[in-house]
Every structure is written in C-alpha cells, then in structure tokens.
mmCIF file of C-alpha atoms in Angstrom:
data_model
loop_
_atom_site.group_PDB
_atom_site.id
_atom_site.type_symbol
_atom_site.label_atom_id
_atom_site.label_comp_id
_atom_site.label_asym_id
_atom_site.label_seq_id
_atom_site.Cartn_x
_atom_site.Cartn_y
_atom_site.Cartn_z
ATOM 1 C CA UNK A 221 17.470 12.248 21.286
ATOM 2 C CA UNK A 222 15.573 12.911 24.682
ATOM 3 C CA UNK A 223 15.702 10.227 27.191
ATOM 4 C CA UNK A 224 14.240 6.683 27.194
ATOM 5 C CA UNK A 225 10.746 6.692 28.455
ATOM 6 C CA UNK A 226 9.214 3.392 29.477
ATOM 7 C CA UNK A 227 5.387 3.787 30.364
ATOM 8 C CA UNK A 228 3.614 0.171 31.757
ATOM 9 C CA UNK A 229 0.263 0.744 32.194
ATOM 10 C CA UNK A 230 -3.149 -1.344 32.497
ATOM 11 C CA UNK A 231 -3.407 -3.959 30.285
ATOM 12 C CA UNK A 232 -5.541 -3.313 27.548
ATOM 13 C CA UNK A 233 -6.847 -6.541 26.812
ATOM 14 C CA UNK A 234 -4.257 -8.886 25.967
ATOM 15 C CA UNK A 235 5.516 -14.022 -23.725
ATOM 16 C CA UNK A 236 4.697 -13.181 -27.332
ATOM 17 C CA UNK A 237 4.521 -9.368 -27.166
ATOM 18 C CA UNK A 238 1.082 -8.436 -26.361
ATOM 19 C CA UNK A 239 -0.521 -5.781 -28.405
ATOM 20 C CA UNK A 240 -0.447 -2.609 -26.774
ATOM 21 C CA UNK A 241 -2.455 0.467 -27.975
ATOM 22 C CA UNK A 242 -0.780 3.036 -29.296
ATOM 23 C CA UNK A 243 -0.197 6.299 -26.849
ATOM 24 C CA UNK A 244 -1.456 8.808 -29.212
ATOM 25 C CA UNK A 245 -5.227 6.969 -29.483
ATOM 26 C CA UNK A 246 -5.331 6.048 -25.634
ATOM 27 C CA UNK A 247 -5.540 9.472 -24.355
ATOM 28 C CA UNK A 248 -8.526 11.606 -24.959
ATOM 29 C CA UNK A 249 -7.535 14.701 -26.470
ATOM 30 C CA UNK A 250 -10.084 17.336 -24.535
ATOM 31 C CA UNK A 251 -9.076 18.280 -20.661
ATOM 32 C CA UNK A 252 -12.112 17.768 -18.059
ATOM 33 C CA UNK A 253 -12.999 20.726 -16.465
ATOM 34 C CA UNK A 254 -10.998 20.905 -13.025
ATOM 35 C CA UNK A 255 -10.310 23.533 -10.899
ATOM 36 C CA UNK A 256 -6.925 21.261 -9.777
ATOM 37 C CA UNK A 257 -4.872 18.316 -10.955
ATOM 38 C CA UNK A 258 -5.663 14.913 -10.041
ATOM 39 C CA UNK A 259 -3.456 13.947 -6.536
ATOM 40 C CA UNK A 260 -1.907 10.508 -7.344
ATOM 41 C CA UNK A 261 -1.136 8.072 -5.239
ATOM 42 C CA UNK A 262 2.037 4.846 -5.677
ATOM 43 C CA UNK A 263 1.987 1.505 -3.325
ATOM 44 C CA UNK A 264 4.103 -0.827 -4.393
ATOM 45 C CA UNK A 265 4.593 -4.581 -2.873
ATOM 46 C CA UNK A 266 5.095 -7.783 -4.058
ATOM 47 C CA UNK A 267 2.039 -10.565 -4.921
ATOM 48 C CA UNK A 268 0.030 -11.338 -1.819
ATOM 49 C CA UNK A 269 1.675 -8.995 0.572
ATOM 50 C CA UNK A 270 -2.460 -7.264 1.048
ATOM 51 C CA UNK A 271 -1.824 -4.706 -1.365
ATOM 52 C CA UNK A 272 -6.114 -5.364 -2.161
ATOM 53 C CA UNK A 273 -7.068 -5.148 2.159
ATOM 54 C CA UNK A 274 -4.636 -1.581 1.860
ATOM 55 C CA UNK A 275 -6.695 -0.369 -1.204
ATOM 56 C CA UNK A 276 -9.893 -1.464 0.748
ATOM 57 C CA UNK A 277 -9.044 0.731 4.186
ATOM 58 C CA UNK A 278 -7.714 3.939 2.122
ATOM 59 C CA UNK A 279 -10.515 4.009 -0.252
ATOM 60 C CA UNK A 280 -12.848 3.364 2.630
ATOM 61 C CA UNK A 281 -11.290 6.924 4.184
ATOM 62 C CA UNK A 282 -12.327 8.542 1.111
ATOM 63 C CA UNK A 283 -16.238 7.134 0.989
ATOM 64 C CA UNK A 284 -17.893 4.790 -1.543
ATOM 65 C CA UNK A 285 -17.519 0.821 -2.208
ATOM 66 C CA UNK A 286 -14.954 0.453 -4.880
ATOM 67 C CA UNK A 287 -16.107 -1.386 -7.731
ATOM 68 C CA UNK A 288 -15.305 -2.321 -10.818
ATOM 69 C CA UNK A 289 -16.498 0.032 -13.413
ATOM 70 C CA UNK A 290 -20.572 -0.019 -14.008
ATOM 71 C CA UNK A 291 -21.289 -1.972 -17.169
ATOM 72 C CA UNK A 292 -17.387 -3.051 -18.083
ATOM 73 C CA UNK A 293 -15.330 -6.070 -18.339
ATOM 74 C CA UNK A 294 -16.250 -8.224 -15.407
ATOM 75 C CA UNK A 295 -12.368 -9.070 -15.329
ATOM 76 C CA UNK A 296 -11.398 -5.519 -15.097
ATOM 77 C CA UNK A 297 -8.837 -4.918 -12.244
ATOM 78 C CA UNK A 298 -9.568 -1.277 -12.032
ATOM 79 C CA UNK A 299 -11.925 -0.678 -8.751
ATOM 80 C CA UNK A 300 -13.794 3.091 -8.417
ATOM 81 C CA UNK A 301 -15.179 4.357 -5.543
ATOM 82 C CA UNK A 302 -16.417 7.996 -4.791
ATOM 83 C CA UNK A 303 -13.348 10.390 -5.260
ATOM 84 C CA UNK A 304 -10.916 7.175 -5.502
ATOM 85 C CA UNK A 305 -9.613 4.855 -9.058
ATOM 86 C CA UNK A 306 -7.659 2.475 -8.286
ATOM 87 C CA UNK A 307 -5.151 0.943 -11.236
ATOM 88 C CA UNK A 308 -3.635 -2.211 -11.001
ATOM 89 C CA UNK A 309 -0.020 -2.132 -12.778
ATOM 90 C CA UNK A 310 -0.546 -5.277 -13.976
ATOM 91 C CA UNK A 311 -2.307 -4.198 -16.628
ATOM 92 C CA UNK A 312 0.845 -2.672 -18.438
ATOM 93 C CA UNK A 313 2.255 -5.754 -19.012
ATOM 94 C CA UNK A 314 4.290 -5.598 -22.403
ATOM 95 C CA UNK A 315 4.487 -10.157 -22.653
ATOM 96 C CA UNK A 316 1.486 -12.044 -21.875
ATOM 97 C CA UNK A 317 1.546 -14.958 -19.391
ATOM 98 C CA UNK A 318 2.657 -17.544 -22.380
ATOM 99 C CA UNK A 319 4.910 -14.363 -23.599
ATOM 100 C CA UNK A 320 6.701 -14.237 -20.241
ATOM 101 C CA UNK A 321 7.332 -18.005 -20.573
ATOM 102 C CA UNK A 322 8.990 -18.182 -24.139
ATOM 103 C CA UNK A 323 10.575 -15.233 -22.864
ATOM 104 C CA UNK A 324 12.192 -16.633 -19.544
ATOM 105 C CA UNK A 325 11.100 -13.818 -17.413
ATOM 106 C CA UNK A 326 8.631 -13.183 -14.821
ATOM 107 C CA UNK A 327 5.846 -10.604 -14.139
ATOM 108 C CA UNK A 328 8.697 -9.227 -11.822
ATOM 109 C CA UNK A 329 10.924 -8.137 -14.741
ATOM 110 C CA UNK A 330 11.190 -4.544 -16.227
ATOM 111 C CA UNK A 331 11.217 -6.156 -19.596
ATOM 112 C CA UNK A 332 7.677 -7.700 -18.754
ATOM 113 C CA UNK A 333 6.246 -3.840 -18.551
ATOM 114 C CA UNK A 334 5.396 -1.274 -21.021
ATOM 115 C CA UNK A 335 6.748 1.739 -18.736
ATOM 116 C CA UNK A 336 6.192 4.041 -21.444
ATOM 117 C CA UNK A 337 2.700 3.305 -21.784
ATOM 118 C CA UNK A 338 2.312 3.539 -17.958
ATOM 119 C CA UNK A 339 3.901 7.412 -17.830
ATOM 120 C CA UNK A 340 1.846 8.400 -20.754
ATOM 121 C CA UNK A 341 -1.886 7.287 -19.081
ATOM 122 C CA UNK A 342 -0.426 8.028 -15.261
ATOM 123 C CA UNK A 343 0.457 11.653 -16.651
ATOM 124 C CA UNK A 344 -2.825 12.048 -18.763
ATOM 125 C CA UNK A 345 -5.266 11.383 -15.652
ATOM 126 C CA UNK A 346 -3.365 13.996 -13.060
ATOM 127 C CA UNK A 347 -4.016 16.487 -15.963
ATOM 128 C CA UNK A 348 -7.759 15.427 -16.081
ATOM 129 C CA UNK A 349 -7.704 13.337 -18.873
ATOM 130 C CA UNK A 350 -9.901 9.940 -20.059
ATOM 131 C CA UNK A 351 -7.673 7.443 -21.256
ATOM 132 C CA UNK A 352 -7.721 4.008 -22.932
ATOM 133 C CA UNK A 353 -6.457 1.578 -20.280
ATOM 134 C CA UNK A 354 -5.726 -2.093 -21.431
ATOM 135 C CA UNK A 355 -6.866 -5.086 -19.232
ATOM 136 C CA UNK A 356 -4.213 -7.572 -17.893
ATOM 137 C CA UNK A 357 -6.776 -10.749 -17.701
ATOM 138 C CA UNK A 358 -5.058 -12.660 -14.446
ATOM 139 C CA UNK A 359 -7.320 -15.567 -15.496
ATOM 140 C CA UNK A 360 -6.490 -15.945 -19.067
ATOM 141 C CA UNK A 361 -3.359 -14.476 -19.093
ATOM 142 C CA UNK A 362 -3.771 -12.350 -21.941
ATOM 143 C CA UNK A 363 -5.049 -8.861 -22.685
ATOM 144 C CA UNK A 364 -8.296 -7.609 -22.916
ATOM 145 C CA UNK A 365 -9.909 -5.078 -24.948
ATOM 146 C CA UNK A 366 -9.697 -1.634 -23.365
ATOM 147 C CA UNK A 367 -11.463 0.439 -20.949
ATOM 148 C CA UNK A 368 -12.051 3.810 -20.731
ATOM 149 C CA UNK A 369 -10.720 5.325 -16.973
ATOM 150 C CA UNK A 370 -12.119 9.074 -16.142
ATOM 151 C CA UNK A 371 -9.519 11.266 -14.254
ATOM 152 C CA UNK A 372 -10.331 10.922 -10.477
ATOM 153 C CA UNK A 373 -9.838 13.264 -7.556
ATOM 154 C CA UNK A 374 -7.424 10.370 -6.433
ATOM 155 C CA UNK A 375 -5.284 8.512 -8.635
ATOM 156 C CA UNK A 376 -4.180 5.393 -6.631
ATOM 157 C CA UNK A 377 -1.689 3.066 -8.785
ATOM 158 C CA UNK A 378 -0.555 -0.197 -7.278
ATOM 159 C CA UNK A 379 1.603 -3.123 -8.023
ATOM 160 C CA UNK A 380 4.774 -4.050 -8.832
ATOM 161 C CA UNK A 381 6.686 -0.793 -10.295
ATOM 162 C CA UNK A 382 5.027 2.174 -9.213
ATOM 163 C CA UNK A 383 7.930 3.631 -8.505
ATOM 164 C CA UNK A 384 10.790 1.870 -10.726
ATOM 165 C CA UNK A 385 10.530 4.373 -13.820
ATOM 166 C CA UNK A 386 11.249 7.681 -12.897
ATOM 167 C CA UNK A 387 9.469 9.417 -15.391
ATOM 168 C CA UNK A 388 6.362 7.334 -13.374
ATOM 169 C CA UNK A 389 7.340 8.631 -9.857
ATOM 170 C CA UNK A 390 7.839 12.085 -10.445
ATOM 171 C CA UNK A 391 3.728 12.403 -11.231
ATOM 172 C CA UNK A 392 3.173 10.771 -7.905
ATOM 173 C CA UNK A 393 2.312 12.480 -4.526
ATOM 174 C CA UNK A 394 2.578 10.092 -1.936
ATOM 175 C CA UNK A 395 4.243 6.341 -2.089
ATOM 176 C CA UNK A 396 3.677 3.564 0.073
ATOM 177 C CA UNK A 397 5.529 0.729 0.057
ATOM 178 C CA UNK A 398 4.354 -2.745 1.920
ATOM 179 C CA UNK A 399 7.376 -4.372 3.184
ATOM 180 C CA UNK A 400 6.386 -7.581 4.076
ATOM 181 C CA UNK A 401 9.255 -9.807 5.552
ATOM 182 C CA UNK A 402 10.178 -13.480 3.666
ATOM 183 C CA UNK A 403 9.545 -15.564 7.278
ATOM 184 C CA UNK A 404 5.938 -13.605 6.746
ATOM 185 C CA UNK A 405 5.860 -13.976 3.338
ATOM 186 C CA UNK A 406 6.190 -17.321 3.920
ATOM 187 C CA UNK A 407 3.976 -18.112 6.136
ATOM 188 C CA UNK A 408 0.668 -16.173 4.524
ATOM 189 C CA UNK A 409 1.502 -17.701 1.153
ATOM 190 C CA UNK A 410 1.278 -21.344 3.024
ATOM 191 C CA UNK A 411 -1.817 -20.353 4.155
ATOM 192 C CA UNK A 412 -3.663 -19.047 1.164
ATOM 193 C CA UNK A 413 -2.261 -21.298 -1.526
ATOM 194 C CA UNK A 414 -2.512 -25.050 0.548
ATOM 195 C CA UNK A 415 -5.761 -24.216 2.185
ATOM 196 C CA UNK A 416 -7.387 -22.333 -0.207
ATOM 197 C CA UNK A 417 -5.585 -23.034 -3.677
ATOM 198 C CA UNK A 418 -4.840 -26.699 -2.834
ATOM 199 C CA UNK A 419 -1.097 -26.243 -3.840
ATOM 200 C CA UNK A 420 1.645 -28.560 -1.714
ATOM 201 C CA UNK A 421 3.932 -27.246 0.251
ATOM 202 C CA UNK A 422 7.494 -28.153 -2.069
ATOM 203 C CA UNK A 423 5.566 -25.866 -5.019
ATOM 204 C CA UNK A 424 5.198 -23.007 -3.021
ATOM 205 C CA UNK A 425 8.773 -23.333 -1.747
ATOM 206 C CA UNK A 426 9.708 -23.395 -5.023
ATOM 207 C CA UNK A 427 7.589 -20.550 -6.488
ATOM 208 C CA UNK A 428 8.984 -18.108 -3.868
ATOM 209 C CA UNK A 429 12.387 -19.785 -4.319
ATOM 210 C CA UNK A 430 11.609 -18.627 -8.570
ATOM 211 C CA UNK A 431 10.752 -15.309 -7.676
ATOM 212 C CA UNK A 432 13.207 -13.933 -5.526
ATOM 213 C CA UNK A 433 16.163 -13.328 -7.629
ATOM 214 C CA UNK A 434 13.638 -10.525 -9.358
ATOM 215 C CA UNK A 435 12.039 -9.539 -6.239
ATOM 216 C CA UNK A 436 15.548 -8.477 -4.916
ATOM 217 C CA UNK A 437 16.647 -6.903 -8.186
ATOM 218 C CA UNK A 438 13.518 -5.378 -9.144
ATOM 219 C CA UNK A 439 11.027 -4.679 -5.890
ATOM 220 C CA UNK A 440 12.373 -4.424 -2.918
ATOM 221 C CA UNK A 441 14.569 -1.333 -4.104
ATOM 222 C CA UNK A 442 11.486 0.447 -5.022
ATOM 223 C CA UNK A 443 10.948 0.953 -0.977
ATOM 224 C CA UNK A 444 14.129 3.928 -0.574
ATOM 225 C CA UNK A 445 11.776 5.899 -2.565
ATOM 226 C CA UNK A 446 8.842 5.899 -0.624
ATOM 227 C CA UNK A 447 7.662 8.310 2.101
ATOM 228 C CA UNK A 448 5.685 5.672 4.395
ATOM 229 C CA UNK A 449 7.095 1.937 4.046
ATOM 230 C CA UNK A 450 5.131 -0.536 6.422
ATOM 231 C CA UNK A 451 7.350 -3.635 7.685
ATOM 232 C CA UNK A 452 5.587 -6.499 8.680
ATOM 233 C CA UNK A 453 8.054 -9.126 10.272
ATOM 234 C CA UNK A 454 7.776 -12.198 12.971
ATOM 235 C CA UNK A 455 7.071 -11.139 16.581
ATOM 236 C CA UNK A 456 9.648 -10.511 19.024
ATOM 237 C CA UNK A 457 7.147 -11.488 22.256
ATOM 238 C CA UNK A 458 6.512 -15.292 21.847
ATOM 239 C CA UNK A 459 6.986 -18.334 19.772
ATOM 240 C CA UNK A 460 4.827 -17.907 16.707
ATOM 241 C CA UNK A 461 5.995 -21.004 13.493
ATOM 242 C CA UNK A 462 2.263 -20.186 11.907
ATOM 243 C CA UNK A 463 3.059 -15.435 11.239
ATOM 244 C CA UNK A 464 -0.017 -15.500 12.947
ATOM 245 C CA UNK A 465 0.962 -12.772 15.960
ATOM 246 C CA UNK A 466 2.994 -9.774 14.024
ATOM 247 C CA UNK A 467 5.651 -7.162 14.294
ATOM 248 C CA UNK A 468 4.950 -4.159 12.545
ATOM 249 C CA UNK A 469 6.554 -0.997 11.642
ATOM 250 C CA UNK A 470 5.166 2.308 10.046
ATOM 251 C CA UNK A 471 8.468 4.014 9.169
ATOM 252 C CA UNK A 472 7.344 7.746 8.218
ATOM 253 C CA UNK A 473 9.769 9.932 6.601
ATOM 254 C CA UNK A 474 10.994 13.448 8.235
ATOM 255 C CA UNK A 475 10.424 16.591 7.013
ATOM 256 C CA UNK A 476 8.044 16.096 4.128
ATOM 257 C CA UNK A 477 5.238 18.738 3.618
ATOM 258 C CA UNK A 478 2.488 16.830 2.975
ATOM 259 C CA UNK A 479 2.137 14.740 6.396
ATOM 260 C CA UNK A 480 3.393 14.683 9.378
ATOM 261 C CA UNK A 481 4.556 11.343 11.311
ATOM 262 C CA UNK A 482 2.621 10.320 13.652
ATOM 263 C CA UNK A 483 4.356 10.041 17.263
ATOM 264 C CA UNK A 484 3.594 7.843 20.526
ATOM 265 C CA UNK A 485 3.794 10.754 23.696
ATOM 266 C CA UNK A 486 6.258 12.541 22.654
ATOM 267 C CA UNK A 487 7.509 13.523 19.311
ATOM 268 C CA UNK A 488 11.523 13.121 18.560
ATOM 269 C CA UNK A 489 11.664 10.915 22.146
ATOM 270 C CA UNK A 490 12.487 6.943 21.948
ATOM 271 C CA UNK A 491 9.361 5.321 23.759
ATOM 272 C CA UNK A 492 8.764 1.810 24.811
ATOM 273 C CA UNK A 493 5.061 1.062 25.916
ATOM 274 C CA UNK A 494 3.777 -2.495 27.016
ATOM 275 C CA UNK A 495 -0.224 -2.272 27.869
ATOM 276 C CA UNK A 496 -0.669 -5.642 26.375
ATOM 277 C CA UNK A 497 0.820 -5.266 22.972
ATOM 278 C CA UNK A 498 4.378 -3.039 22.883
ATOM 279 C CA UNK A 499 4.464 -0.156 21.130
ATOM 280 C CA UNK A 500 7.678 1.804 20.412
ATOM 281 C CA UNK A 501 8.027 4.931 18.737
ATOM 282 C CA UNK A 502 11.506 6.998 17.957
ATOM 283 C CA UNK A 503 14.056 8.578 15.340
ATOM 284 C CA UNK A 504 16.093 6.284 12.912
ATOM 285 C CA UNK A 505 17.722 6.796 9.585
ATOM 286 C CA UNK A 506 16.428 4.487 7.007
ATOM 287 C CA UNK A 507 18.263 4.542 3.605
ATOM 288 C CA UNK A 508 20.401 7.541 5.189
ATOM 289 C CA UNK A 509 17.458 9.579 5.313
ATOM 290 C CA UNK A 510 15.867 11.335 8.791
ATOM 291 C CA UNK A 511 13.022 8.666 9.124
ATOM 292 C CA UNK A 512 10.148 8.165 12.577
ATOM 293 C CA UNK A 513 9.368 4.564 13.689
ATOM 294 C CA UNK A 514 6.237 3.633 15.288
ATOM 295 C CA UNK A 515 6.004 0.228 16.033
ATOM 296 C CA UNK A 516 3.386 -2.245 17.300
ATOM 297 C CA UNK A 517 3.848 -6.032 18.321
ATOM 298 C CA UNK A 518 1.624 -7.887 19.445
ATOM 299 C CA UNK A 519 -2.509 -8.247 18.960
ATOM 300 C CA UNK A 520 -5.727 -6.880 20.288
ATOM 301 C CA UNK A 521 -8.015 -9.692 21.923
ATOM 302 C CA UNK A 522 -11.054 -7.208 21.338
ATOM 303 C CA UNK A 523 -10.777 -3.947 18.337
ATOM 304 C CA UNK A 524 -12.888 -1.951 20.864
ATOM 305 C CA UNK A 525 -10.174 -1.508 23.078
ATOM 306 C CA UNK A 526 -7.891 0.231 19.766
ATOM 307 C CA UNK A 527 -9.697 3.528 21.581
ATOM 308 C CA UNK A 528 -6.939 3.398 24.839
ATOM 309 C CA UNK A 529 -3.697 3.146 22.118
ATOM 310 C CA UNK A 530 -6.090 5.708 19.868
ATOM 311 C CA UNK A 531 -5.644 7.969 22.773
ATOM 312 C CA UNK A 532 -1.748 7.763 23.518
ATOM 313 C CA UNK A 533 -1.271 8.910 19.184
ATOM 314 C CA UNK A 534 -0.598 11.981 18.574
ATOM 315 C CA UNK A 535 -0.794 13.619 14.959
ATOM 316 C CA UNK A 536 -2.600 11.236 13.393
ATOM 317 C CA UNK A 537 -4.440 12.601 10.581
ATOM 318 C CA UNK A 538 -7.591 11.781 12.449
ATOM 319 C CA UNK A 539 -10.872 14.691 11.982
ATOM 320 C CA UNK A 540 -12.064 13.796 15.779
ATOM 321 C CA UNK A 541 -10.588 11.898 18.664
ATOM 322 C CA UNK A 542 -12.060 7.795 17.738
ATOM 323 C CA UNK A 543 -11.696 7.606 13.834
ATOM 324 C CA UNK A 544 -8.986 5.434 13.631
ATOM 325 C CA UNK A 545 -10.928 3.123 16.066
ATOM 326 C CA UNK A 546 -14.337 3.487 14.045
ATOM 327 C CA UNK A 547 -12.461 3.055 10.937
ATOM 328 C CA UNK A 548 -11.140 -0.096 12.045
ATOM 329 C CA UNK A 549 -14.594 -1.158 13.694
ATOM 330 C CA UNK A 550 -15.896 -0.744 9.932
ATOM 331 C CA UNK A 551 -13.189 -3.095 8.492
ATOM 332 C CA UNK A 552 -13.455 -5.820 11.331
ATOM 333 C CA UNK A 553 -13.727 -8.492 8.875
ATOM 334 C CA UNK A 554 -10.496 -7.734 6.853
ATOM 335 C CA UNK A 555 -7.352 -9.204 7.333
ATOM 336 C CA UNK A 556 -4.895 -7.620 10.119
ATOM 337 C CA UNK A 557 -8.189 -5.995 12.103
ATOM 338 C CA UNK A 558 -6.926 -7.426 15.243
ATOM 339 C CA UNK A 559 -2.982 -5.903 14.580
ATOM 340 C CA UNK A 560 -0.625 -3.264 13.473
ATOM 341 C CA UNK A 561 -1.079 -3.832 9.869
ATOM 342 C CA UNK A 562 -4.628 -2.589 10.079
ATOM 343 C CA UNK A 563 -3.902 -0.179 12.357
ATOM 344 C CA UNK A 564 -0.821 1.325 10.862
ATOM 345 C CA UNK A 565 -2.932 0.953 7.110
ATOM 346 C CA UNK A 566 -5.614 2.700 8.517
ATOM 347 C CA UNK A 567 -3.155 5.755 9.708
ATOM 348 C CA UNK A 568 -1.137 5.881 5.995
ATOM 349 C CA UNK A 569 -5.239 6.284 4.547
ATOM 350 C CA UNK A 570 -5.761 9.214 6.678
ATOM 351 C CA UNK A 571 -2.390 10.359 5.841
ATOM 352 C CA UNK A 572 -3.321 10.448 2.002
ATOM 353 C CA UNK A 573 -6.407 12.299 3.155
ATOM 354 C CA UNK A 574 -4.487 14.732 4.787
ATOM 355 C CA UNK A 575 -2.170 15.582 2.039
ATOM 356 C CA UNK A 576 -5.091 15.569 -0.914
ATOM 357 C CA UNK A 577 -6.500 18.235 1.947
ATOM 358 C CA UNK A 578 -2.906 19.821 1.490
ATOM 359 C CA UNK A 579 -2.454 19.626 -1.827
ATOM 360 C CA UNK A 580 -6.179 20.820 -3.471
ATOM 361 C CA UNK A 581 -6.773 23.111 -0.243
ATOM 362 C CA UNK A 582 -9.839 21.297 -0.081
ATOM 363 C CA UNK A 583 -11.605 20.345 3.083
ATOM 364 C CA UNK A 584 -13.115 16.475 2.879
ATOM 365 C CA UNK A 585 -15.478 15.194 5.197
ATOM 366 C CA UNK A 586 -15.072 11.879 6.656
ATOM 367 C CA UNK A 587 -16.818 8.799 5.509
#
C-alpha cells in the first residue's frame, strides 16, 4: 500500500400457486438475426432501496426514455428504452400475493419464485430470442396475461434474486448490488410510507421487523457475488436522525476484465480528501476478495460544482472530461442528485457501457 495522502483543498461548495406458462410455449422458437449475444445485466436490492432511480441513470447512459412497452398492459413492469429492457424479477413469482399468505412466506422467499422459469427466458433473450414473459400485477397481486419481450442489446434484470440461482448468474455479465444500510433503510421507508402512503410509524417498524429474517437469509448474501456493490450508510461528519446527509461506498472488484475501478489520484494509494464533502479512495478485501473503495460523505450544495471532484477521478468510464457531471445535470430531479448515490450510480452506468463496448467490440456514442 503506498503512503497516506491527505489533500485539503478549496471548498467546493459545502399463495395459491399461480399459473405459470409452460417453458416450451414461452420461448419463440426462431433466433433474431444478431451478429452477437445479448450483454445482460443483474442488480439486486431489497424493496425501496432505488433500484427504479438506478434503472433510470443507466438506461439514461444508453439513450431513450424507458417505457413500458407501446400498446401493452398498462401494469407491465417491464420498461424499454433504445438498446436497454429492463425486467423486473417480480414477475417470476411462483405464489400470488394471497398464495404467499396461505403459504406463510414472503416475496423474499426462494419458494415464492419460479427460478426455473427465470433461467429459461434470461437464457432465451442473450441468445436473441422473443419470449413469453408473465406479469406480476403489484396492484392486484395476481398474474397477468403475458407479454411478449424482444431480445435487447442490453438485458438488465432487477429485483430480488438476480443472482441467487446459479444457473441465473452464470448468463449474466455484470452484477450490481445496492447495499443499502437498515439505519438508512429505515429512515427512507419512514419517509415514503408516512408521508406519502399514510402508514404509522409502529406498521412500518413492524413490516421491516417481518422482513428481515428473509432479507438476511435470502438477499443480502446475493451481494459476495457481485462485481460493483454500492453501500449507502449514515454519515460519519454530523448528526443526521432524518438519513438525509449520506455515506456512500462504490466497492469495485479487482482484476475483472470488463471494467476497471475507478480511483481518486492515485490508483492502489489510500487517499483522504475533504473539499467540502470527504472522499476516500483505497484497497480492501471484501468477502476475501481484492476489492477498491471509493467513498463519498457528505453533499453538494450546488450539482454544478460535481465538475471539480469530476476532475480529481480517474478511469471513469467517461467518453470526454464532464459526462459524469452532465449526466447528473440531466437527472437533477431524481433522488440522490445532490450525493454519492447519484454520483457513484451514474459511474456503475458508464461502467456497463464500458463493458457492452468490451464485450460486442462495439463503439456507442453517448446520449
């Protein structure tokens, strides 16, 4: 490890079973015409831990507005953008919401999936395939007829068990995880379900409380198997009861040939930098593999001024010096603009960029 380097420079600015469809009749039989196979992409993360704001900044990277497909179920979770179709998990639910109840399991369970239906549709679309997707209905509960889902350039698949069945993570090419902290947790689901959902406080105490026991068992493992986890957790520089001022960590792993981690100065040295946020940046192990930290705590009082850290990054996927910045000048308005969760989301979206670039050895141009 080189030696400590601390930089201080100008301040920046402060169930019943649910019918599934068999596997045979849900993949289309004839192979589209592509030169390559589809790159696919895992995140995985609990409920409400802004797996939709992720989807929004990668696909944004890519071009388009994702949106549901033209003429389908209005309910359909599946969003499609330019080269981009994203798949929620959800909708290979084996049990139904009344299903999961008679049952005594949750959502979180294994035995609440149809895995095997998941590996044969996941496998069918990298090989260019249509398939027959069903349609987890979050408002009704139950499922909806099918849809038809056309292979994509990129294949993103997010939810709950991207990466739990094996058979399911061997097709994928790069997995995020969102590793959101319970304090955090906490604190966001406070704010979305009283002020928005009108729940009280004791329910959501006890519908976290409910969930847990599966979350540890079930979710949180998934994270040792991805190559970019991003830790969101309280902040270390002041008093903060409300999650409102974060702590976040982009922990890239070493070695891996489709990205490389991005570094603050200098790459492999330990680096503490206070302009107004703190960044750090150095070497750790995480699950007893090689891993690179870079860390931001702390929050922006204007996004303009993103363009000073912008300039102290080094390999970060970016096409010119300013994307990241302009990227998160587009996205102002979602949650995390003004922090390291957009910033650090922004970065893992031009890190699947750069490996699609690696994998197809095609050249994309930036949206």
């Amino acid at each position: 490890m080189n030696a400590i380097k601390s930089v201080q420079s100008a301040r920046v600015g402060k169930a019943a079973s649910m019918p599934r469809p068999s596997v045979a009749k849900s993949i289309r039989g004839r192979r589209a015409l592509k030169v390559e196979a589809t790159v696919v992409v895992g995140l995985a993360a609990d409920s409400g831990c802004g797996k939709s704001t992720f989807m929004r900044r990668m696909t944004g990277v890519f071009g388009g507005v994702p949106k549901p497909p033209a003429g389908g179920n209005p309910d359909s979770n599946t969003l499609i953008s330019d080269s981009t179709t994203v798949i929620c998990l959800d909708d290979y639910h084996s049990l139904d919401r009344k299903g999961r109840s008679g049952a005594g399991v949750t959502a979180l369970d294994p035995k609440a999936q149809n895995f095997e239906l998941m590996y044969e549709q996941v496998k069918a679309l990298k090989e260019g395939k249509s398939v027959e997707k069903p349609i987890y209905n979050h408002v009704s509960g139950l499922l909806d007829p099918a849809e038809t889902i056309k292979s994509p350039e990129i294949l993103v698949i997010e939810g709950l068990h991207p990466f739990y069945d094996e058979r399911v993570r061997e097709l994928l090419d790069f997995k995020i995880y969102l590793d959101i902290s319970d304090e955090v947790k906490f604190s966001w689901k406070i704010q979305r379900d009283m002020a928005e959902r009108g729940h009280s406080l004791d329910s959501i105490k006890k519908s976290i409380e409910a969930r847990k026991p599966d979350f540890d068992a079930y979710i949180d493992p998934q994270k040792k198997e991805a190559d970019i986890i991003i830790q969101v957790l309280p902040t270390q520089l002041v008093p903060d009861d409300e999650g409102k001022i974060l702590r976040v960590r982009m922990i890239m792993k070493d070695g891996l040939k489709l990205f490389d981690p991005t570094y603050l100065f200098d790459e492999g040295s330990t680096v503490s930098w206070i302009p107004c946020i703190k960044m750090f940046y150095g070497p750790d192990t995480f699950y007893g593999e090689e891993v690179s930290v870079l860390e931001m705590d702390g929050q922006f009082d204007k996004l303009e001024e993103l363009i000073y850290v912008e300039s102290h990054l080094s390999n970060t996927s970016a096409k010119f010096y300013g994307e990241i910045t302009q990227q998160m000048l587009k996205n102002s308005g979602f949650p995390g603009s003004n922090n390291g969760t957009g910033l650090f989301q922004t970065i893992v979206g031009l890190k699947v960029r750069e490996a699609y670039e690696r994998i197809t050895k095609k050249e994309m141009a930036t949206a």
